Coordinates of C-alpha atoms and ligand atoms in Angstrom, one line a residue:
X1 CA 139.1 24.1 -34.1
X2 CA 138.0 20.4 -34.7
X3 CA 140.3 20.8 -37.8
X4 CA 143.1 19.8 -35.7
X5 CA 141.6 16.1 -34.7
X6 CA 142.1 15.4 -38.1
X7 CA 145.5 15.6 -38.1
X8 CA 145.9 13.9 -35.0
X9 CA 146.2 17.0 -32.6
X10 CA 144.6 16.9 -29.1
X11 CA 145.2 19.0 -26.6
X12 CA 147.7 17.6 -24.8
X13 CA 150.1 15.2 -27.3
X14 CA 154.1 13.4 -26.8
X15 CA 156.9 14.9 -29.2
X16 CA 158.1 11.7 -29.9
X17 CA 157.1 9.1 -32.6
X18 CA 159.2 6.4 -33.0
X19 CA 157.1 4.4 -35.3
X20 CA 154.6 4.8 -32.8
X21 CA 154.1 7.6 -30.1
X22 CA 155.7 7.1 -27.0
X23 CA 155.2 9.0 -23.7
X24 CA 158.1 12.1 -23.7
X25 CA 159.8 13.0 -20.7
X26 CA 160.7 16.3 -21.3
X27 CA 158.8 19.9 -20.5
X28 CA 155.4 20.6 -21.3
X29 CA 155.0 23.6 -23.4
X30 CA 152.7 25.0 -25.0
X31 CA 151.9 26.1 -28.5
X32 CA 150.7 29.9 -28.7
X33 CA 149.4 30.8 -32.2
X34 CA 151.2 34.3 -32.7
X35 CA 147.5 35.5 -34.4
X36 CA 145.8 35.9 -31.3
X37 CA 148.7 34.9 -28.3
X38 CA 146.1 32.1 -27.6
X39 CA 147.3 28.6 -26.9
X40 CA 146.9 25.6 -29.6
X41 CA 147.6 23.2 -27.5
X42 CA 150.3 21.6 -25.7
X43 CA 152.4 19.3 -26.1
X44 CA 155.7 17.4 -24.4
X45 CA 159.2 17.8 -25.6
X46 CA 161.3 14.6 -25.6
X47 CA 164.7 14.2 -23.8
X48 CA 168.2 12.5 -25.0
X49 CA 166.4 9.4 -23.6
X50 CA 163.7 9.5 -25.7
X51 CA 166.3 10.5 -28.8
X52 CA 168.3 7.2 -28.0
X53 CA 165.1 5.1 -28.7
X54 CA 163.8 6.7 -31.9
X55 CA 167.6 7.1 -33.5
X56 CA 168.0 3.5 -32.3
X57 CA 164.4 2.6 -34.0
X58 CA 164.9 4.5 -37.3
X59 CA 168.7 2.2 -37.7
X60 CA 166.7 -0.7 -37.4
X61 CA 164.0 -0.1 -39.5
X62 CA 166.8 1.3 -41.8
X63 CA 168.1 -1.5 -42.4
X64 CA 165.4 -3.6 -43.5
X65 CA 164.5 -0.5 -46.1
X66 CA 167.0 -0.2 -47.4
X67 CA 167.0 -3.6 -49.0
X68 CA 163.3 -2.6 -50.4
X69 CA 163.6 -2.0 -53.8
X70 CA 163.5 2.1 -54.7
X71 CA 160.6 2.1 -57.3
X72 CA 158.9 0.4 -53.9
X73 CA 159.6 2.6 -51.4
X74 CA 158.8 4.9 -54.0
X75 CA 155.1 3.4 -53.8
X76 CA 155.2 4.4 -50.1
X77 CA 156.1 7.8 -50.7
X78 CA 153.2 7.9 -53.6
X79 CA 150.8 6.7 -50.9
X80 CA 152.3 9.5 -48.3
X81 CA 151.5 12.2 -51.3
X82 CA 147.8 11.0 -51.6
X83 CA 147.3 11.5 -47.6
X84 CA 148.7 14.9 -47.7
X85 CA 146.5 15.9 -50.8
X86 CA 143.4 14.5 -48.7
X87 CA 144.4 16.5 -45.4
X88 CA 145.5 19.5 -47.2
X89 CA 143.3 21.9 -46.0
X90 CA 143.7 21.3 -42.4
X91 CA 147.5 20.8 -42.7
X92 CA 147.6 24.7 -44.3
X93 CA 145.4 25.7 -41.5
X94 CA 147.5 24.4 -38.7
X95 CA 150.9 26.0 -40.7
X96 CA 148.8 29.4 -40.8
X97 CA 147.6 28.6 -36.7
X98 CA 151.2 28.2 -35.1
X99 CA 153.7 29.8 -37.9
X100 CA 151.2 32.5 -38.6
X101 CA 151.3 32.6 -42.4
X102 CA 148.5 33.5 -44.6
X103 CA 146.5 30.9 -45.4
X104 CA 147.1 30.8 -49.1
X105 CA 150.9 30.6 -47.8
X106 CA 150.3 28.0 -45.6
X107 CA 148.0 25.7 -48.3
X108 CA 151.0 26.7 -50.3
X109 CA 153.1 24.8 -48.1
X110 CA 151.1 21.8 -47.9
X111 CA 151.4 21.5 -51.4
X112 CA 155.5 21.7 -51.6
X113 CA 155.3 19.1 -49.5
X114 CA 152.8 17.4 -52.3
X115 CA 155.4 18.3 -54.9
X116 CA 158.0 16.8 -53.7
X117 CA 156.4 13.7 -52.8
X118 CA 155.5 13.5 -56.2
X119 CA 159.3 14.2 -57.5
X120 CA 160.2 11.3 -55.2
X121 CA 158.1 9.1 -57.0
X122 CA 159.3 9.8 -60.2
X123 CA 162.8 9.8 -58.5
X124 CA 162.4 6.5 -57.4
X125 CA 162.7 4.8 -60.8
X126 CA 166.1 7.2 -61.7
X127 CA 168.5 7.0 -59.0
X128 CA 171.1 5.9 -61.7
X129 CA 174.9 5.6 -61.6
X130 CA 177.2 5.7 -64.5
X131 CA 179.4 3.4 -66.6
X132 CA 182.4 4.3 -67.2
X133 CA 185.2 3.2 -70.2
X134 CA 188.3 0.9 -68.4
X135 CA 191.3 1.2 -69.2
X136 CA 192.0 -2.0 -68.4
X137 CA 191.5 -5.0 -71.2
X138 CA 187.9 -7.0 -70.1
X139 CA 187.1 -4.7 -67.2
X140 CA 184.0 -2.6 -66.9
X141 CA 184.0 0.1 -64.8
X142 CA 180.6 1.3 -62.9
X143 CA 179.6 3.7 -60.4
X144 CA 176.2 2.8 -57.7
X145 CA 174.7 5.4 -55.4
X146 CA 173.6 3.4 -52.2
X147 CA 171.3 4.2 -48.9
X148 CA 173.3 6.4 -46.2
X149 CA 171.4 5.5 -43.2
X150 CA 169.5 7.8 -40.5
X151 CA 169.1 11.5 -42.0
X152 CA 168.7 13.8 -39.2
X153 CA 166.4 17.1 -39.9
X154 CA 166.8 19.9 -38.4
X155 CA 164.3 22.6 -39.1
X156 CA 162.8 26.1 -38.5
X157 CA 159.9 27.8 -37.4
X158 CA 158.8 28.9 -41.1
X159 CA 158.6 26.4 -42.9
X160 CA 157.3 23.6 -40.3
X161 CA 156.1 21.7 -42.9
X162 CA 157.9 21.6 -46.3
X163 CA 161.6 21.7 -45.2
X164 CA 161.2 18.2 -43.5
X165 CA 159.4 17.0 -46.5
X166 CA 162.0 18.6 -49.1
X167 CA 164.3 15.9 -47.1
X168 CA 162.2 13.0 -45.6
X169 CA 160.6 12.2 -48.9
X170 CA 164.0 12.2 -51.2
X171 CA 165.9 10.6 -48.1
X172 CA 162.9 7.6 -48.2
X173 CA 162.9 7.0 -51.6
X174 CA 166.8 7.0 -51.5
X175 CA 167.1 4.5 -48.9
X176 CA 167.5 6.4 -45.8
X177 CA 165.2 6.8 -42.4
X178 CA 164.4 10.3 -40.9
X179 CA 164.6 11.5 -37.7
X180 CA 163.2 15.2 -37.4
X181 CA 164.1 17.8 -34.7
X182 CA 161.5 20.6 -35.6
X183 CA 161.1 23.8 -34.1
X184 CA 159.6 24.2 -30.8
X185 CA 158.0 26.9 -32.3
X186 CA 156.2 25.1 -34.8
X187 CA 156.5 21.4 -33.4
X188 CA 152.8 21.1 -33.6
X189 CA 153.2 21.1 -37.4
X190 CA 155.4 17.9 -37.3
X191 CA 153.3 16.3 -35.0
X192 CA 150.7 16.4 -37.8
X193 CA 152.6 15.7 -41.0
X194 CA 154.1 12.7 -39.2
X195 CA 150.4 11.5 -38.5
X196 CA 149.5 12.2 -41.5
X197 CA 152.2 10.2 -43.4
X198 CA 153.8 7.6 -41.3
X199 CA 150.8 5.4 -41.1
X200 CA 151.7 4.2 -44.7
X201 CA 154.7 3.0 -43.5
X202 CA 153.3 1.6 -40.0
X203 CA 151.4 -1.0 -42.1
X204 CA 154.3 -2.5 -43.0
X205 CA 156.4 -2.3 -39.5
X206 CA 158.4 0.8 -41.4
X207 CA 156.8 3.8 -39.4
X208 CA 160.1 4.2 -37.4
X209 CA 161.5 5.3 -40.8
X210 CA 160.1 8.7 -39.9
X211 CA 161.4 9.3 -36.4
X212 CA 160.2 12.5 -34.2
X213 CA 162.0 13.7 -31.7
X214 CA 160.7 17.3 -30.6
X215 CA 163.2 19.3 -28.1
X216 CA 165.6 22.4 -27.5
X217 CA 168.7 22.6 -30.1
X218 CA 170.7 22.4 -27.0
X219 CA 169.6 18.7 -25.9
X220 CA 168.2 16.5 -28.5
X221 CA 169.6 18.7 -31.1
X222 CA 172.8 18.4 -29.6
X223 CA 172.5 15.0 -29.3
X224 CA 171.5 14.4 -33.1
X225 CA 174.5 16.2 -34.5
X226 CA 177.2 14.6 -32.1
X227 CA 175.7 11.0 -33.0
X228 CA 178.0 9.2 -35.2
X229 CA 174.6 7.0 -36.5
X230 CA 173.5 9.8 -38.0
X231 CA 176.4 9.9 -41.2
X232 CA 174.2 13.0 -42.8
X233 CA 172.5 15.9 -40.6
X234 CA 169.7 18.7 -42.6
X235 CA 169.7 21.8 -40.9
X236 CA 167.6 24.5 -41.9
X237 CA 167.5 28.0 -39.6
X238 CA 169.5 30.7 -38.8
X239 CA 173.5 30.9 -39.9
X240 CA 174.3 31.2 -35.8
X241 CA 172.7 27.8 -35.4
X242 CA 174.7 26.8 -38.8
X243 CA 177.5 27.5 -37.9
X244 CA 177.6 25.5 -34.7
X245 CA 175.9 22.5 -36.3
X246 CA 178.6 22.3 -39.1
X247 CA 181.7 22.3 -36.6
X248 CA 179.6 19.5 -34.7
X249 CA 179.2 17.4 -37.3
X250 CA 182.6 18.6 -39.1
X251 CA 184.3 17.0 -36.1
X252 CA 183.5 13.9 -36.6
X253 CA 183.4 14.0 -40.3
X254 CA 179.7 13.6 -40.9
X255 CA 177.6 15.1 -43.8
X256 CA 175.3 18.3 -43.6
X257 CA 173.4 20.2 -45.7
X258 CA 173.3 23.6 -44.3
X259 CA 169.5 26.0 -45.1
X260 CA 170.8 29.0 -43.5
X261 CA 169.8 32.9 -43.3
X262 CA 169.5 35.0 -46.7
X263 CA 170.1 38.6 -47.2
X264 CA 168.2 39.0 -50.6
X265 CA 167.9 41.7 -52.9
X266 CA 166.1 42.8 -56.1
X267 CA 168.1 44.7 -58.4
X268 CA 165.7 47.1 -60.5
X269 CA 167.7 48.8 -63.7
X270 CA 166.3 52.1 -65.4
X271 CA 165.0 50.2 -68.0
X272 CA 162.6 47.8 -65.8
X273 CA 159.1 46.9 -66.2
X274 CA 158.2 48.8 -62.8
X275 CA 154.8 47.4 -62.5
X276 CA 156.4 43.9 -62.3
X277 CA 159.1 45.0 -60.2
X278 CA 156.5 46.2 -58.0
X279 CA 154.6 43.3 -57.6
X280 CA 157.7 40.9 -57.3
X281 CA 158.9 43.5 -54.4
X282 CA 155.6 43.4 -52.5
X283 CA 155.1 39.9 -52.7
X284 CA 159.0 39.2 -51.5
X285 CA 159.2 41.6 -49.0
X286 CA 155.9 41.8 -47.4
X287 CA 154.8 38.4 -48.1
X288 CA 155.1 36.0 -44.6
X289 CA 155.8 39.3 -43.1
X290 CA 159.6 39.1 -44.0
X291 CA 159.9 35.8 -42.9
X292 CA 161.0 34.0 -45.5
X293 CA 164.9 32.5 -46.2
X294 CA 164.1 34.1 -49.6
X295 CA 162.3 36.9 -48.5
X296 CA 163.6 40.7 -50.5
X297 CA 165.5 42.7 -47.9
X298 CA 167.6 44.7 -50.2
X299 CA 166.2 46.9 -53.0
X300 CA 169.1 48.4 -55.0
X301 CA 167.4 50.5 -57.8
X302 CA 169.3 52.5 -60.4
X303 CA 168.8 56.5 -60.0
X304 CA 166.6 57.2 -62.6
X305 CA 164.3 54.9 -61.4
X306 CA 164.4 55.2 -57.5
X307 CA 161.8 58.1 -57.0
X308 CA 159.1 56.4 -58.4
X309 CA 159.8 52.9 -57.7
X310 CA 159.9 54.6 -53.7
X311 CA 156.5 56.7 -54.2
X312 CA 155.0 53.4 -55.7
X313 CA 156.0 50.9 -53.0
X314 CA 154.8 53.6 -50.3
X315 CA 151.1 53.6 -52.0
X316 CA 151.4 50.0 -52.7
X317 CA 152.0 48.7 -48.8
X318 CA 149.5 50.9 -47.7
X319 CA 146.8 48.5 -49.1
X320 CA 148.3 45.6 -47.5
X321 CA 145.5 44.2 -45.4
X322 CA 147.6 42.9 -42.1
X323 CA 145.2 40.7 -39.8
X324 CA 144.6 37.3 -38.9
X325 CA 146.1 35.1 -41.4
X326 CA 143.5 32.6 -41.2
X327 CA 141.4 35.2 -43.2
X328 CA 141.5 34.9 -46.8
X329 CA 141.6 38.6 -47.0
X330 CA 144.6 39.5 -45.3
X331 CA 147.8 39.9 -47.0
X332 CA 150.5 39.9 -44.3
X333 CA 149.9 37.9 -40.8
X334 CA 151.8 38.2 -37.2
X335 CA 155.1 38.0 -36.3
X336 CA 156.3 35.0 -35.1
X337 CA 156.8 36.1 -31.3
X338 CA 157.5 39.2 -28.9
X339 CA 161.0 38.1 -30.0
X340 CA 161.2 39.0 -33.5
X341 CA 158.8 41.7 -32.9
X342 CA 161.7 43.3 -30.5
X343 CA 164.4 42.3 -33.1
X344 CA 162.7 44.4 -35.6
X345 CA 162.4 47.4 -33.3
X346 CA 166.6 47.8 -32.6
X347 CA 167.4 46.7 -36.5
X348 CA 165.0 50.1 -37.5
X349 CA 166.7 52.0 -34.6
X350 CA 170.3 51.1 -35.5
X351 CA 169.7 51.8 -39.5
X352 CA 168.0 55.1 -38.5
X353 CA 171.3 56.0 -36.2
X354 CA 173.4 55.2 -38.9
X355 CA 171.2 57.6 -41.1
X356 CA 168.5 55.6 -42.4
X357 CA 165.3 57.3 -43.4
X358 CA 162.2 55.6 -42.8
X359 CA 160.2 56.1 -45.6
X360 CA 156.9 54.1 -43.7
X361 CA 156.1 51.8 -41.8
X362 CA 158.2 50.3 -38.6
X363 CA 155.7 50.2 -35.7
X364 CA 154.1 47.9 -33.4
X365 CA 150.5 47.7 -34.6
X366 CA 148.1 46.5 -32.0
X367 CA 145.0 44.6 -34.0
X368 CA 141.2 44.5 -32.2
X369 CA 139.8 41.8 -30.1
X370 CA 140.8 38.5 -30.6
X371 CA 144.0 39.8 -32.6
X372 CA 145.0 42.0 -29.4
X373 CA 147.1 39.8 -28.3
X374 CA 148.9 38.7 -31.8
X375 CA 152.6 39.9 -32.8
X376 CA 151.9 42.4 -35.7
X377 CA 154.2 44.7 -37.2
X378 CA 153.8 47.5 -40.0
X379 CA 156.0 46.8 -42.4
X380 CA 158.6 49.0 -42.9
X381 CA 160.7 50.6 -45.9
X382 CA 164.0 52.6 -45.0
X383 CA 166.4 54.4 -47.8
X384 CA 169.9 53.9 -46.5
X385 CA 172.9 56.3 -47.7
X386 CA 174.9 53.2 -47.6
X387 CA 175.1 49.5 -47.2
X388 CA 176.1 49.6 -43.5
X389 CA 176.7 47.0 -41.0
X390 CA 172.8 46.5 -40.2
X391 CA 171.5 46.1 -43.6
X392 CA 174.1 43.8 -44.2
X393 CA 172.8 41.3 -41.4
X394 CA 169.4 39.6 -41.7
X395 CA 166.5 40.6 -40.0
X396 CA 163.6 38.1 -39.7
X397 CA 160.8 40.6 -40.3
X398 CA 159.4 42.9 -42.8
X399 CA 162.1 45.8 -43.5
X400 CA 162.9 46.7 -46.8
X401 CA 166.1 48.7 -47.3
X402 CA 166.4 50.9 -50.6
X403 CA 169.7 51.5 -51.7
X404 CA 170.4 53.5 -55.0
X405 CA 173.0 53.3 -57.4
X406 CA 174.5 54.7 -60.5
X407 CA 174.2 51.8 -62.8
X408 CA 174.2 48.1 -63.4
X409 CA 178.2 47.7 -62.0
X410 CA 177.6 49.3 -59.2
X411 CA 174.4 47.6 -58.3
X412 CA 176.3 43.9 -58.8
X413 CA 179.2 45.1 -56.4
X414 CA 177.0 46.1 -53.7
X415 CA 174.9 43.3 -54.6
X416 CA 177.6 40.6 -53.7
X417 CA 179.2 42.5 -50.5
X418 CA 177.1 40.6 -47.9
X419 CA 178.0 37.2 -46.2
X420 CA 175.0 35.7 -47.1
X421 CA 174.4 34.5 -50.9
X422 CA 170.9 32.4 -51.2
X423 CA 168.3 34.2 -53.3
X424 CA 168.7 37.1 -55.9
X425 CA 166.9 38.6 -58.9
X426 CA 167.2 41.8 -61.3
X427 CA 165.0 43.6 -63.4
X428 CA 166.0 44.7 -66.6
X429 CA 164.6 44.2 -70.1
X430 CA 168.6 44.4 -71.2
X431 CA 169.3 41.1 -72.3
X432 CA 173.1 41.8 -71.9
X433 CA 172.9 42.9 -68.0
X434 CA 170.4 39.7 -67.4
X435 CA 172.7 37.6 -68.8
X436 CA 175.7 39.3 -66.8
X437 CA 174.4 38.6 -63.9
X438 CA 173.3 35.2 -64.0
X439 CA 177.3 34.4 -65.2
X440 CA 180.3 33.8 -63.2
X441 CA 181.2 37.8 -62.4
X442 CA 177.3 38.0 -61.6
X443 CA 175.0 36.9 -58.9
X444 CA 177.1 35.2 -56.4
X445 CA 174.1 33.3 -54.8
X446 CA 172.3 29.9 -55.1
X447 CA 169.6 31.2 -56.8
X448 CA 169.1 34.0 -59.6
X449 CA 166.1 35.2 -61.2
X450 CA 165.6 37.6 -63.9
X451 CA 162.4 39.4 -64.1
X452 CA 160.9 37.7 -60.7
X453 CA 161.2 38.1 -57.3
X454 CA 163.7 36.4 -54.8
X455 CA 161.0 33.9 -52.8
X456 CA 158.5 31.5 -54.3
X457 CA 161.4 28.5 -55.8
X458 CA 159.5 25.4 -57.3
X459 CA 160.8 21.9 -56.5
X460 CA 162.5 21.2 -59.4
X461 CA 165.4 22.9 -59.1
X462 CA 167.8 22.2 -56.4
X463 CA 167.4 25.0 -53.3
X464 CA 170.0 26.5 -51.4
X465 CA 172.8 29.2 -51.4
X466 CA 176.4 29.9 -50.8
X467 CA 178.7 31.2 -48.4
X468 CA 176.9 32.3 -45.0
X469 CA 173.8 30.3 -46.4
X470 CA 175.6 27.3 -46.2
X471 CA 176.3 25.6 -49.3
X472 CA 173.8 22.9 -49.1
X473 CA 171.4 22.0 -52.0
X474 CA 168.0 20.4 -51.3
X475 CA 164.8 19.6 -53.1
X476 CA 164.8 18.9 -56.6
X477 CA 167.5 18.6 -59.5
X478 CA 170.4 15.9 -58.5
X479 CA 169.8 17.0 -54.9
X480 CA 169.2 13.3 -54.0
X481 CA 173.1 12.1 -54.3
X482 CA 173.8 14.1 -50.9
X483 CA 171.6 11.7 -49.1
X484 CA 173.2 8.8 -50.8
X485 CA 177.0 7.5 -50.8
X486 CA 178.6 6.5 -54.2
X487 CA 180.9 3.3 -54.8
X488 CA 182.6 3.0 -58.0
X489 CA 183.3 -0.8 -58.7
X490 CA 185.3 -2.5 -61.4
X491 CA 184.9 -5.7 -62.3
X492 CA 187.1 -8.1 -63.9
X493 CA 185.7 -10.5 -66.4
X494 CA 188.7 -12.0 -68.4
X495 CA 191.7 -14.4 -67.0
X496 CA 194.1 -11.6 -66.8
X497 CA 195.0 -9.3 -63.5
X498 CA 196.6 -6.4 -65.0
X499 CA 197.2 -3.3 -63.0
X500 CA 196.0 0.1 -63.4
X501 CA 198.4 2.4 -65.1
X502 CA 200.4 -0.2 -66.3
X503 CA 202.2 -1.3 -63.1
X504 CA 203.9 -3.9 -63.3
X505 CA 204.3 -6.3 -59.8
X506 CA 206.2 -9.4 -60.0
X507 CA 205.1 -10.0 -63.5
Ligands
LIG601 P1 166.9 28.9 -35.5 O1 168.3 28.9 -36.0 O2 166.6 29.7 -34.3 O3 166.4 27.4 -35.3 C1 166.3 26.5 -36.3 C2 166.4 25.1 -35.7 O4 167.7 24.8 -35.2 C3 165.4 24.8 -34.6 O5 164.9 23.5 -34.7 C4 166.3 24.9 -33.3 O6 165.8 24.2 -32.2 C5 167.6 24.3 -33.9 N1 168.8 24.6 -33.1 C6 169.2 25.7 -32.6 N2 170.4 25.6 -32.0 C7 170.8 24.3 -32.2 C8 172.0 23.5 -31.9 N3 173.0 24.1 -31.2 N4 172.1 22.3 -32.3 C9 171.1 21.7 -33.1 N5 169.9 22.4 -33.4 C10 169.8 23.6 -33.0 O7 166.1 29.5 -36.8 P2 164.5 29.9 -36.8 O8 164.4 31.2 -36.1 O9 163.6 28.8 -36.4 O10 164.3 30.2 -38.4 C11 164.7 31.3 -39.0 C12 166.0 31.2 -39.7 O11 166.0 30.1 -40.6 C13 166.3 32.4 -40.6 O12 167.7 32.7 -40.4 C14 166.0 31.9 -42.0 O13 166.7 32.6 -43.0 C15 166.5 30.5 -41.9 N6 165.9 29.6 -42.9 C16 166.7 29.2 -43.9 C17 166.1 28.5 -45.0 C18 166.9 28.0 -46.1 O14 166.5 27.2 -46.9 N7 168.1 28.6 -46.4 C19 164.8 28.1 -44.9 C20 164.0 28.5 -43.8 C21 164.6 29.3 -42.8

């Protein structure tokens, strides 16, 4: 795997970069590729010690930044963009090595990361502000967006790469310094993509500016969300984890921008195109074995179409090629542990208590030599009678549950009655019903799609969803003013002092 010294991975590495790497102090553990159950390497957590220094470092190096001018830092982030496009390739192969996506998937990730790197470029010369009509004689009214300070980044396991990069390279060109809590899970990831990209900054005393602090959410990520020097905290992972990290930082008034658990469907009307339906289904549903934020959990298909939407999707999984993901053949790689392997297991068992019928699919699937020890599923399609307690929670693996309707108002009630709300989609070639539900009695999630699937967004649009998904908004659109704070100013340019709404004070 000499892949991996190219991106700075040896087989023993520290956790912690704080514009350079120091020596962690935490456990030693080891990264297990969930392909084969084989170790990567290993590598050693930091400690709240180690956190102290590199928050401490990325302040100070924040505030020399952010008196860089943003079409400059800009130029950093354009040189960050180039490295990743050189070390593509081994960047997607780690992803697909220790998250266990398919390697298309995990190239695919790489080049989000690209993406957005680009966006920030072109961000860089647009952070504007507006001007705004006084009502005062010989004032001018204006509003600035300014640098925040230290963004902290908490991510997940499956998207080890593009998550921090949806954040550190907006937060850069904004103003702002990084410091990344990753996954343990997938920590060897950001061990890479920080030695891929903070040497740009390194040349100019700035590597601090993308801190790296690997550890358990209950230490350093404890420690990033109480600390008051971090104004704006990114978490991205499951709504549990959300839900502790938004009281945290609640508390003490700080910022967040909450990524948290989906529970997505794909609404397929009578009148669909089923062969795209099918496709969009497959790919959402079966694509990074269900272990996507986006990934289709829900299918809620109008009766006249269920039967043969069902018989399809039966045939059609039946050719997924499940194996190593590193081989461009296969379709659908491992689990991410024993873990979600298990969880899997009880979600099938409790929807087939509750009257579930398992249509295929559901076991543990044990995979020949090297693979033997790899976390591989069957993916698994149940028709429920009902939306009941279990398909209304996420499970991180591939399930589909089929629920059938009578037509288009059912489908959007049942749509909208789970706590989550990020991704969505329907399939209809009735203009009318599209429309309806991408309106305000629609779709009650961030993102809607007619005609396409719920995972696979682009950049450009801002990312995130509502209620149990958190609310935050990442990535492209104006997604940058959450890591930056807004001052309106007026300015007085004539000889006069007079008050707004006409108030009159000793005059
Ligand atoms: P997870 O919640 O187990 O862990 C996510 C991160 O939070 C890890 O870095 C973990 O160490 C950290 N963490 C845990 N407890 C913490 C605490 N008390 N304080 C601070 N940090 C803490 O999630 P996971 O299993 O890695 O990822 C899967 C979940 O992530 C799914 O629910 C998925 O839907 C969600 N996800 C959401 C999005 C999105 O954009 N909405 C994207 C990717 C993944």
């Amino acid at each position: 795997m000499e892949f991996l010294d190219r991106v700075g991975i040896k087989p023993s590495n520290s956790g912690v970069y704080c514009g350079r790497w120091i020596e962690a102090g935490g456990d030693e553990i080891a990264s297990h590729s969930p392909a084969t159950g084989g170790e990567i390497a290993k590598l050693r957590l930091g400690t709240v010690a180690e956190y102290e220094t590199t928050v401490a470092a990325a302040h100070a190096a924040f505030l020399r930044w952010r008196e860089v001018p943003a079409p400059r830092r800009g130029d950093y982030v354009r040189r960050m963009g180039e490295r990743l496009r050189e070390r593509k390739e081994e960047l997607g192969r780690l992803v697909s090595l220790e998250a266990g996506k398919i390697i298309e998937e995990g190239r695919g990730e790489v080049q989000e990361a690209i993406d957005i790197a680009d966006f920030a470029v072109g961000l860089s010369r647009q952070l504007y502000g507006l001007t705004i009509a006084s009502e005062r004689p010989q004032h001018a009214m204006r509003e600035t967006w300014h640098p925040l300070g230290v963004v902290g980044v908490i991510s997940a396991f499956n998207f080890p790469a593009a998550v921090w990069a949806w954040n550190a390279m907006i937060a850069l060109v904004c103003g702002d310094a990084v410091l990344w809590k990753p996954s343990p899970k997938a920590a060897l990831t950001a061990l890479a993509m920080t030695n891929v990209c903070a040497p740009v900054l390194e040349e100019d005393g700035f590597g601090a500016l993308l801190g790296l602090c690997c550890g358990e959410g209950s230490d350093v990520g404890a420690a990033l969300t109480h600390d008051r020097r971090v104004p704006l905290v990114s978490a991205t992972g499951s709504t549990r984890m959300g839900k502790l990290v938004g009281e945290v930082v609640g508390a003490r008034l700080g910022r967040t921008i909450l990524e948290l658990g989906g529970n997505n469907a794909i609404i397929v009307l009578d009148d669909a195109d089923l062969d795209m339906a099918l496709r969009a289904i497959l790919f959402g549903a079966v694509g990074t074995a269900g272990q996507r934020c986006t990934s289709t959990r829900r299918l809620i298909v109008q009766s006249g179409v269920r039967a043969e939407l069902e018989r399809r999707l039966v045939d059609a999984y039946a050719t997924i090629a499940i194996g190593d993901p590193l081989d461009e053949d296969t379709l659908m790689g491992p689990l991410i542990d024993a873990g979600a392997v298990a969880d899997m297991q009880t979600a099938i068992e409790r929807a087939t208590a509750a009257g579930g019928e398992v249509l295929r699919g559901g076991g543990r699937l044990t995979l020949e030599g090297d693979l033997a020890g790899g976390h591989y599923v069957d993916p698994c399609i149940i028709r429920m009678p009902q939306q009941l307690d279990i398909v209304c929670e996420e499970t991180f693996a591939p399930i589909l549950y089929i629920l059938e309707v009578s037509g288009f108002d059912a489908a959007m009630a049942m749509h909208n009655a789970v706590p989550q709300g990020l991704s969505s989609a329907i399939f209809t070639s009735n203009i009318s019903h599209a429309e309806r539900f991408l309106s305000a009695i629609g779709s009650d999630c961030g993102i809607a799609n007619v005609n396409l699937g719920t995972s696979g967004a682009e950049i450009g649009g801002a990312f995130g969803g509502e209620k149990e998904t958190g609310g935050g908004r990442e990535s492209g659109s104006d997604s940058w003013k959450a890591y930056m704070r807004r001052m309106t100013s007026t300015i007085n340019w004539g000889n006069e002092l007079p008050l707004a709404q006409g108030i009159k004070f000793g005059d």
